[in-house]
Coordinates of C-alpha atoms in Angstrom, one line a residue:
M1 CA -13.9 -32.0 -32.3
K2 CA -10.3 -31.8 -33.7
L3 CA -8.5 -28.9 -32.3
V4 CA -6.9 -26.4 -34.3
E5 CA -2.9 -26.9 -34.8
T6 CA -2.1 -23.5 -36.3
P7 CA -3.6 -19.7 -36.1
F8 CA -3.0 -19.7 -39.9
Q9 CA -5.7 -22.0 -40.5
T10 CA -8.0 -20.2 -38.9
L11 CA -7.1 -16.5 -40.8
A12 CA -7.4 -18.8 -43.6
L13 CA -10.9 -20.3 -43.1
A14 CA -11.8 -16.6 -42.0
R15 CA -10.9 -15.4 -45.0
S16 CA -12.8 -17.7 -47.0
V17 CA -15.8 -16.9 -44.9
L18 CA -15.4 -13.0 -44.7
L19 CA -13.4 -11.5 -47.3
E20 CA -13.2 -13.6 -50.3
P21 CA -17.1 -14.3 -51.2
Y22 CA -17.6 -10.0 -51.0
G23 CA -14.3 -9.5 -53.5
L24 CA -12.3 -8.2 -50.6
D25 CA -8.6 -9.0 -50.0
D26 CA -5.7 -7.4 -47.8
S27 CA -5.1 -4.7 -50.0
H28 CA -8.7 -3.7 -49.4
L29 CA -8.0 -3.6 -45.5
S30 CA -4.9 -1.5 -46.0
A31 CA -7.3 1.2 -47.9
A32 CA -9.8 1.5 -45.4
L33 CA -7.3 1.9 -42.4
A34 CA -5.3 4.2 -44.7
E35 CA -8.6 5.8 -45.2
I36 CA -9.0 6.9 -41.7
F37 CA -5.5 8.0 -40.9
R38 CA -5.8 10.5 -43.6
H39 CA -6.8 12.7 -40.2
R40 CA -4.9 12.8 -36.9
V41 CA -5.9 9.7 -35.1
D42 CA -3.7 7.0 -32.9
Y43 CA -5.1 3.8 -33.8
A44 CA -7.6 1.6 -35.9
D45 CA -9.1 -1.6 -36.4
L46 CA -11.7 -3.3 -38.6
Y47 CA -13.9 -6.5 -36.9
F48 CA -15.5 -8.9 -39.2
Q49 CA -17.8 -11.3 -37.7
F50 CA -20.4 -14.1 -39.4
T51 CA -22.4 -15.6 -36.9
R52 CA -24.9 -18.6 -37.2
S53 CA -27.5 -19.5 -34.1
E54 CA -29.9 -22.1 -33.3
G55 CA -32.1 -22.6 -30.6
W56 CA -34.6 -25.4 -29.3
S57 CA -36.9 -25.7 -26.6
L58 CA -39.2 -28.2 -25.4
E59 CA -41.7 -28.1 -22.5
E60 CA -44.3 -30.5 -21.0
G61 CA -42.9 -32.8 -24.5
I62 CA -43.4 -30.3 -27.1
V63 CA -41.1 -28.2 -29.2
K64 CA -42.4 -24.8 -27.8
S65 CA -40.1 -22.9 -29.9
G66 CA -37.0 -23.1 -32.6
S67 CA -35.0 -20.7 -34.0
F68 CA -32.3 -20.0 -36.5
A69 CA -30.2 -16.7 -37.4
I70 CA -27.1 -16.0 -39.7
D71 CA -25.6 -12.4 -38.8
Q72 CA -22.9 -10.6 -40.3
G73 CA -21.1 -7.1 -41.0
V74 CA -18.0 -5.1 -40.0
G75 CA -17.5 -2.9 -37.0
V76 CA -14.6 0.2 -38.1
R77 CA -13.3 2.0 -34.9
A78 CA -11.0 5.1 -34.4
V79 CA -9.0 6.2 -31.8
S80 CA -7.7 9.5 -31.0
G81 CA -6.6 9.9 -27.4
D82 CA -9.3 8.9 -24.9
K83 CA -11.9 9.4 -27.8
T84 CA -13.3 6.8 -29.9
A85 CA -15.2 6.4 -32.8
F86 CA -17.1 3.8 -34.3
A87 CA -19.1 2.9 -37.3
Y88 CA -20.7 -0.2 -38.4
S89 CA -22.3 -2.1 -41.3
D90 CA -24.0 -5.3 -41.8
V91 CA -23.3 -5.3 -45.4
I92 CA -19.8 -6.4 -46.1
G93 CA -18.2 -5.0 -49.6
A94 CA -15.4 -2.6 -50.2
D95 CA -18.0 0.4 -50.7
A96 CA -19.6 -0.5 -47.1
L97 CA -16.0 -0.6 -45.6
M98 CA -14.7 3.0 -46.9
N99 CA -18.0 4.5 -45.7
A100 CA -17.6 3.1 -42.3
A101 CA -14.2 4.5 -42.6
R102 CA -14.6 7.7 -43.5
A103 CA -17.4 8.3 -40.8
T104 CA -14.9 7.2 -37.7
R105 CA -12.6 10.5 -38.5
T106 CA -15.2 12.7 -37.4
I107 CA -13.4 12.2 -34.0
A108 CA -10.0 13.9 -35.6
A109 CA -8.7 17.0 -36.4
R110 CA -8.0 17.4 -40.2
G111 CA -4.1 16.5 -41.1
A112 CA -2.2 13.8 -41.3
G113 CA -2.2 11.4 -39.1
R114 CA 0.2 11.0 -36.0
V115 CA 1.0 7.4 -36.3
K116 CA 1.5 5.9 -39.8
V117 CA -0.8 3.2 -40.7
S118 CA 1.1 -0.1 -41.6
G119 CA 1.5 -0.6 -45.2
A120 CA 1.2 -4.8 -45.1
L121 CA -1.0 -6.7 -43.0
V122 CA 0.8 -9.5 -41.0
P123 CA -0.7 -12.3 -38.9
G124 CA -0.4 -12.9 -35.4
H125 CA -0.5 -15.3 -32.6
G126 CA -3.0 -17.3 -31.4
H127 CA -3.9 -20.1 -29.0
A128 CA -5.6 -23.4 -30.2
L129 CA -8.0 -24.1 -27.7
Y130 CA -10.9 -25.1 -29.8
G131 CA -12.0 -26.6 -33.1
L132 CA -12.9 -25.1 -36.4
D133 CA -16.2 -27.2 -37.1
D134 CA -19.6 -25.8 -36.9
P135 CA -21.5 -27.8 -34.2
I136 CA -24.7 -26.8 -35.9
P137 CA -24.8 -29.2 -38.1
R138 CA -23.2 -32.2 -36.4
L139 CA -26.9 -33.5 -35.3
D140 CA -29.9 -32.9 -37.5
A141 CA -33.2 -31.3 -36.5
T142 CA -34.6 -34.4 -35.6
Q143 CA -31.6 -35.6 -33.5
K144 CA -31.7 -32.2 -31.3
V145 CA -35.2 -32.6 -30.8
A146 CA -34.8 -36.6 -29.7
L147 CA -31.8 -35.4 -27.3
L148 CA -34.3 -32.9 -25.9
E149 CA -36.9 -35.5 -25.4
R150 CA -34.4 -38.1 -24.1
V151 CA -33.5 -35.7 -21.1
E152 CA -37.5 -35.2 -20.2
R153 CA -37.8 -38.4 -20.0
M154 CA -34.8 -39.0 -17.8
A155 CA -36.4 -36.4 -15.7
R156 CA -39.6 -37.5 -15.3
A157 CA -38.7 -40.9 -14.4
R158 CA -36.1 -40.0 -11.5
D159 CA -39.2 -38.9 -9.3
P160 CA -42.7 -39.0 -9.4
R161 CA -43.0 -35.6 -8.0
V162 CA -41.4 -34.0 -11.0
R163 CA -44.5 -32.3 -12.6
Q164 CA -42.7 -30.6 -15.5
V165 CA -39.8 -30.4 -16.8
M166 CA -38.2 -27.8 -19.5
A167 CA -35.2 -28.2 -21.8
G168 CA -33.1 -26.3 -24.5
L169 CA -30.5 -26.6 -26.6
A170 CA -28.3 -24.0 -28.5
A171 CA -25.1 -24.0 -30.4
E172 CA -23.6 -21.3 -32.1
Y173 CA -20.7 -20.8 -35.2
D174 CA -18.8 -17.3 -35.0
V175 CA -15.9 -16.3 -37.3
V176 CA -14.2 -13.3 -36.5
L177 CA -11.4 -11.3 -38.3
V178 CA -9.4 -8.1 -37.1
A179 CA -7.2 -6.1 -39.3
R180 CA -5.6 -3.4 -37.1
S181 CA -3.5 -0.1 -38.1
D182 CA -0.4 -1.5 -37.0
G183 CA -0.2 -4.3 -39.4
H184 CA -1.5 -7.0 -37.1
V185 CA -4.3 -9.3 -38.3
A186 CA -5.9 -12.5 -36.5
A187 CA -8.9 -14.1 -36.9
D188 CA -11.0 -17.0 -34.0
V189 CA -13.1 -19.4 -35.2
R190 CA -15.4 -19.9 -32.1
P191 CA -18.0 -22.7 -31.8
L192 CA -20.0 -23.0 -28.6
V193 CA -23.2 -25.2 -27.3
R194 CA -25.0 -25.2 -24.5
L195 CA -27.6 -27.5 -22.9
S196 CA -30.1 -26.2 -20.6
L197 CA -32.5 -27.8 -17.9
S198 CA -35.1 -26.8 -15.2
V199 CA -37.6 -28.8 -13.6
I200 CA -40.5 -28.6 -11.4
A201 CA -41.2 -30.7 -7.9
E202 CA -44.6 -30.6 -6.3
Q203 CA -45.8 -32.0 -3.4
G204 CA -48.4 -31.2 -0.6
G205 CA -49.6 -28.1 -3.2
R206 CA -45.8 -26.9 -2.8
R207 CA -44.2 -26.5 -6.0
E208 CA -40.4 -25.7 -6.3
Q209 CA -37.8 -25.4 -9.0
G210 CA -34.2 -27.0 -9.8
H211 CA -32.0 -26.1 -12.9
S212 CA -28.8 -27.8 -14.0
G213 CA -26.9 -28.1 -17.8
G214 CA -23.5 -26.7 -19.3
G215 CA -21.8 -26.6 -22.4
G216 CA -18.7 -24.8 -23.8
R217 CA -16.5 -24.5 -26.9
F218 CA -17.0 -28.0 -29.1
D219 CA -20.0 -30.0 -30.3
F220 CA -23.2 -31.9 -29.4
A221 CA -21.2 -35.3 -28.9
H222 CA -20.2 -33.9 -25.5
F223 CA -23.9 -34.4 -24.3
D224 CA -23.3 -37.7 -23.5
D225 CA -25.7 -40.2 -21.8
E226 CA -23.3 -40.1 -18.5
R227 CA -23.3 -36.3 -18.8
L228 CA -27.2 -35.9 -19.6
E229 CA -27.6 -38.2 -16.3
R230 CA -25.6 -36.0 -13.7
Y231 CA -27.3 -33.0 -15.5
V232 CA -30.8 -34.6 -14.6
D233 CA -29.9 -35.7 -11.1
E234 CA -28.6 -32.1 -10.3
A235 CA -31.7 -30.3 -11.4
V236 CA -34.1 -33.1 -9.7
H237 CA -32.1 -33.1 -6.4
A238 CA -31.9 -29.0 -6.4
A239 CA -35.9 -29.1 -7.0
L240 CA -36.6 -32.0 -4.6
T241 CA -34.3 -30.4 -1.6
N242 CA -35.9 -27.1 -2.0
L243 CA -39.4 -29.0 -1.3
D244 CA -37.9 -29.6 2.3
A245 CA -36.5 -25.8 2.6
R246 CA -37.6 -24.3 5.9
P247 CA -37.6 -20.5 6.0
A248 CA -33.6 -19.4 6.1
P249 CA -32.8 -17.1 9.6
A250 CA -30.9 -13.4 9.0
G251 CA -28.4 -12.2 10.7
T252 CA -24.6 -11.8 10.9
M253 CA -23.0 -15.1 10.9
T254 CA -20.4 -17.8 9.0
V255 CA -21.0 -18.7 5.6
V256 CA -19.9 -21.4 3.7
L257 CA -19.7 -21.0 -0.2
G258 CA -19.6 -24.2 -2.2
P259 CA -17.1 -24.8 -5.2
G260 CA -18.0 -24.1 -8.8
W261 CA -21.0 -22.0 -9.8
P262 CA -21.2 -19.8 -6.4
G263 CA -17.7 -18.2 -8.3
V264 CA -20.3 -16.0 -9.7
L265 CA -20.2 -14.0 -6.8
L266 CA -16.6 -13.7 -7.0
H267 CA -17.2 -12.5 -10.8
E268 CA -19.7 -10.0 -9.9
A269 CA -18.4 -8.7 -6.3
V270 CA -14.6 -8.5 -7.7
G271 CA -13.9 -9.3 -11.2
H272 CA -16.0 -6.8 -12.3
G273 CA -13.9 -4.1 -10.0
L274 CA -11.0 -5.4 -11.6
E275 CA -11.6 -4.2 -15.1
G276 CA -9.4 -1.6 -16.4
D277 CA -12.2 1.1 -17.6
F278 CA -13.3 1.1 -14.3
N279 CA -10.2 1.5 -12.5
R280 CA -9.0 4.0 -15.6
K281 CA -12.2 6.7 -14.8
G282 CA -11.2 5.7 -10.8
S283 CA -14.8 4.4 -10.0
S284 CA -13.8 1.5 -9.0
V285 CA -13.2 0.2 -5.4
F286 CA -9.8 -1.1 -6.6
A287 CA -8.7 1.7 -8.1
G288 CA -5.3 3.0 -7.4
R289 CA -4.7 0.0 -5.1
I290 CA -2.2 -2.0 -6.8
G291 CA 0.3 -3.6 -4.7
E292 CA -1.7 -3.4 -1.6
R293 CA -3.9 -6.1 0.5
V294 CA -7.1 -6.6 -0.7
A295 CA -8.4 -10.1 0.7
S296 CA -7.2 -12.5 3.2
R297 CA -3.1 -14.8 2.9
G298 CA -4.2 -17.6 0.1
V299 CA -6.5 -15.8 -1.7
T300 CA -5.3 -16.1 -5.5
V301 CA -7.9 -15.0 -8.1
V302 CA -6.9 -15.2 -11.5
D303 CA -8.7 -14.5 -15.1
D304 CA -7.7 -17.2 -17.8
G305 CA -8.7 -17.3 -21.2
T306 CA -6.5 -19.7 -22.1
L307 CA -8.7 -22.9 -21.0
S308 CA -9.2 -25.8 -23.4
Q309 CA -12.6 -25.8 -24.7
R310 CA -14.2 -23.7 -21.8
R311 CA -16.9 -21.2 -22.3
G312 CA -15.1 -18.2 -21.5
S313 CA -12.1 -19.1 -23.9
L314 CA -10.9 -17.3 -26.8
N315 CA -8.2 -17.7 -28.9
V316 CA -7.7 -14.1 -29.7
D317 CA -9.8 -11.3 -28.0
D318 CA -11.8 -9.0 -30.0
E319 CA -9.1 -6.8 -30.5
G320 CA -6.8 -9.7 -32.1
N321 CA -4.5 -10.2 -28.9
P322 CA -3.7 -13.8 -27.7
T323 CA -5.7 -14.3 -24.5
Q324 CA -3.7 -14.9 -21.1
R325 CA -3.6 -16.2 -17.9
N326 CA -3.9 -12.7 -16.1
V327 CA -3.2 -13.0 -12.0
L328 CA -5.4 -10.3 -10.5
I329 CA -5.0 -11.1 -6.9
E330 CA -2.0 -13.2 -5.5
D331 CA -2.5 -14.4 -1.7
G332 CA -4.1 -11.4 -1.1
V333 CA -2.6 -9.0 -3.0
L334 CA -3.6 -7.1 -5.7
R335 CA -1.3 -7.6 -9.1
G336 CA -3.3 -6.0 -12.0
Y337 CA -6.3 -5.6 -14.0
L338 CA -7.5 -6.5 -17.0
H339 CA -6.9 -4.6 -20.1
D340 CA -8.3 -4.0 -23.6
S341 CA -5.9 -2.1 -25.9
L342 CA -7.3 1.7 -25.2
N343 CA -7.3 1.7 -21.2
A344 CA -4.1 -0.2 -21.6
R345 CA -2.1 2.4 -23.5
L346 CA -4.1 5.4 -21.2
M347 CA -2.9 3.5 -18.0
K348 CA 0.3 2.6 -19.4
S349 CA -0.1 -0.8 -18.8
A350 CA 0.3 -4.1 -21.1
V351 CA -2.8 -5.2 -23.0
T352 CA -4.0 -8.5 -20.9
G353 CA -6.2 -10.0 -24.1
N354 CA -9.5 -8.9 -22.5
G355 CA -10.9 -6.9 -25.3
R356 CA -14.5 -8.2 -25.9
R357 CA -17.6 -7.3 -27.3
E358 CA -20.6 -8.8 -27.7
S359 CA -20.7 -8.2 -31.9
F360 CA -19.5 -6.2 -34.9
A361 CA -22.1 -3.6 -33.8
H362 CA -20.2 -2.8 -30.7
L363 CA -17.3 -1.5 -29.2
P364 CA -14.9 -3.7 -27.4
M365 CA -14.0 -3.1 -23.7
P366 CA -12.3 -4.9 -20.8
R367 CA -14.3 -7.7 -19.7
M368 CA -13.5 -11.1 -17.9
T369 CA -13.2 -14.7 -19.6
N370 CA -13.0 -17.2 -17.1
T371 CA -12.5 -15.9 -13.6
Y372 CA -11.6 -18.1 -10.6
M373 CA -10.0 -18.2 -7.1
L374 CA -7.4 -20.9 -6.8
A375 CA -7.5 -24.0 -4.3
G376 CA -6.3 -23.7 -1.4
E377 CA -5.1 -26.8 1.1
R378 CA -8.2 -27.8 3.3
D379 CA -10.7 -30.3 3.4
P380 CA -14.2 -29.4 2.6
A381 CA -15.3 -31.4 4.8
E382 CA -13.4 -29.7 7.4
I383 CA -14.4 -26.5 6.3
L384 CA -18.0 -27.5 7.4
E385 CA -17.2 -29.4 10.2
S386 CA -15.2 -26.1 11.7
V387 CA -18.9 -23.9 11.6
D388 CA -21.1 -24.2 14.6
R389 CA -23.5 -22.1 13.5
G390 CA -24.1 -20.7 10.2
L391 CA -25.0 -21.1 6.2
Y392 CA -23.8 -23.5 3.3
A393 CA -24.5 -22.1 0.5
V394 CA -24.3 -24.5 -2.3
N395 CA -25.6 -22.8 -5.5
F396 CA -26.4 -19.3 -6.3
G397 CA -29.1 -17.6 -8.6
G398 CA -29.4 -14.2 -9.6
G399 CA -27.2 -11.2 -8.0
Q400 CA -26.4 -7.7 -8.3
V401 CA -23.3 -5.4 -7.7
D402 CA -22.5 -1.6 -7.4
I403 CA -18.9 -1.4 -9.0
T404 CA -18.5 1.8 -7.1
N405 CA -18.4 0.5 -3.4
G406 CA -17.9 -3.3 -4.2
K407 CA -21.8 -3.9 -2.8
F408 CA -23.2 -7.0 -3.4
V409 CA -26.7 -8.7 -3.0
F410 CA -26.8 -12.3 -4.3
S411 CA -29.5 -15.0 -3.5
A412 CA -29.1 -18.7 -2.9
S413 CA -31.1 -21.7 -4.7
E414 CA -29.8 -24.1 -3.0
A415 CA -28.7 -23.5 0.9
W416 CA -28.3 -25.4 4.3
W417 CA -28.3 -24.4 7.8
I418 CA -24.9 -25.8 9.5
E419 CA -25.0 -26.6 13.3
N420 CA -22.2 -28.3 15.2
G421 CA -20.2 -29.1 11.7
R422 CA -23.1 -30.9 9.9
P423 CA -25.7 -29.3 7.3
Q424 CA -29.1 -29.6 9.5
Y425 CA -31.6 -28.8 6.9
P426 CA -32.2 -27.0 3.8
V427 CA -33.5 -23.4 3.4
K428 CA -35.3 -21.3 0.9
G429 CA -34.9 -17.4 0.7
A430 CA -31.4 -16.8 1.7
T431 CA -29.7 -13.6 0.5
I432 CA -26.1 -13.2 1.0
I433 CA -25.1 -9.0 1.5
G434 CA -21.3 -8.0 1.8
N435 CA -19.0 -5.9 0.0
G436 CA -16.0 -7.4 -2.5
P437 CA -13.1 -6.1 -0.7
D438 CA -14.6 -6.9 2.6
A439 CA -15.5 -10.2 2.1
L440 CA -12.6 -11.5 0.5
Q441 CA -10.7 -10.1 3.8
R442 CA -13.5 -12.2 5.8
V443 CA -12.0 -15.4 4.3
T444 CA -10.5 -17.8 6.9
M445 CA -10.5 -21.3 5.1
I446 CA -9.9 -22.4 1.3
G447 CA -11.0 -25.6 0.0
N448 CA -8.6 -27.8 -2.0
D449 CA -11.7 -28.4 -4.4
M450 CA -11.7 -25.6 -7.3
R451 CA -14.4 -26.3 -9.6
L452 CA -15.2 -24.3 -12.8
D453 CA -18.7 -23.8 -13.4
P454 CA -20.2 -26.4 -16.0
G455 CA -20.4 -24.0 -18.6
I456 CA -23.7 -21.5 -18.1
G457 CA -22.1 -17.8 -17.6
V458 CA -23.4 -15.3 -19.6
C459 CA -22.0 -12.0 -18.3
G460 CA -23.6 -8.2 -18.9
K461 CA -21.9 -5.2 -19.2
D462 CA -23.0 -1.5 -20.2
G463 CA -25.8 -3.4 -22.6
Q464 CA -23.4 -6.1 -24.2
S465 CA -23.6 -9.7 -23.5
V466 CA -20.7 -12.4 -24.1
P467 CA -20.1 -16.0 -22.6
V468 CA -17.7 -16.3 -19.4
G469 CA -16.6 -19.3 -16.9
V470 CA -16.2 -18.7 -12.9
G471 CA -15.4 -20.9 -10.6
Q472 CA -13.4 -21.3 -6.8
P473 CA -13.3 -23.9 -4.2
T474 CA -15.1 -23.9 -0.9
L475 CA -14.8 -21.0 0.7
R476 CA -15.3 -20.1 4.5
I477 CA -16.1 -16.4 4.9
E478 CA -16.8 -14.7 8.8
Q479 CA -19.3 -12.5 9.7
M480 CA -21.1 -12.3 6.8
T481 CA -24.4 -10.4 6.7
V482 CA -27.6 -12.8 5.6
G483 CA -31.0 -11.6 4.3
G484 CA -33.7 -14.6 5.3
T485 CA -37.6 -15.0 5.7
A486 CA -37.4 -16.4 9.2

């Protein structure tokens, strides 16, 4: 997929999709913003969106479901102090836009606006992290089904114990345009694809699952045979490993976390607590702690929305601001929070490019993009060899966290018992229980093998879901509470 050369190409395409077919131009956008500012508001913006999505799922060699959807509309927001008014329409047009603009004035008192709305819209800056092409038509329906069938055949050929294979393919093409009362206009064209694979293996009447897959902001050409082989190997390996798993021990012990997707623990237990809205309201365990040591030395956590073609990356966020590489924790010291424009203004901080929303029908809020811990200097083999007795959590399933106190519970989908520096046997039913800031203080060894997840993350917050990325190196953490079945 060819990358975008300039943000102006993106803006031109967005105008051709979102404005021109409905007889709209910049003068209509400026008029709607001016209508909002007939009353006292501080800021307003318009968010236009067109989304085309498609999904296929295959089970037992049969396509069990297929879906195709198109959604479009415009969201209009006005902000006065810490109050927000929001209206949206799934019809794009001059009348619908003006009606939504009038509806948002309800939060403001009558009278002239205190901030003058800009009379001209000026294109803003953005990145060129992925291409403009729509991934959906790159393969026809027959080719997409054939891709899933090939994955199923590959999985079944790996081992006779494989009893069931479920595969899914999803693609999305998202075009957005943001016009703001400060005269800034920006656009983004966001391709996204994902392949998912689940395998069920059976032995002696026992059935276990393994999962794999990946994706990002590119097209289906990403899923070549080499990558499919890797997905299949990972899913089948996980299922067969769990067939031999013994009940997990319980107690307080050393835990080694594997690289990559186990960074979801970092995302949930630490990342959400560093989002600006929780800290502005004082509900996060990290509130008011900028400059304090919140983790062991060597622990550096960043949120980076500028990684090329990654699932959580954006050329601009959903407020039209370029995404950034934000250092949240540096060598164990808390350096900053993630902000959208509202929370940045109220906390007198800089915008970080983290204003995100699920769609035009939702308000933006501070959200993560790609959140990960930087690599250390230790060899992963050395970290395992240092453990006399403990748990090695290779991969995670689900989990939950309480933002107010940082407490979390995560289940390990693949884990091993370590004795004398070596993984001895797989265990099943292990849960990792702890507190985010406390766990960061207990990190004693950081591997040199930082890895990002394969492109499968979805983050939920206040009923909104957005694609994200996570990652970390191998970590040794002391005195963690492990819930088990033994």
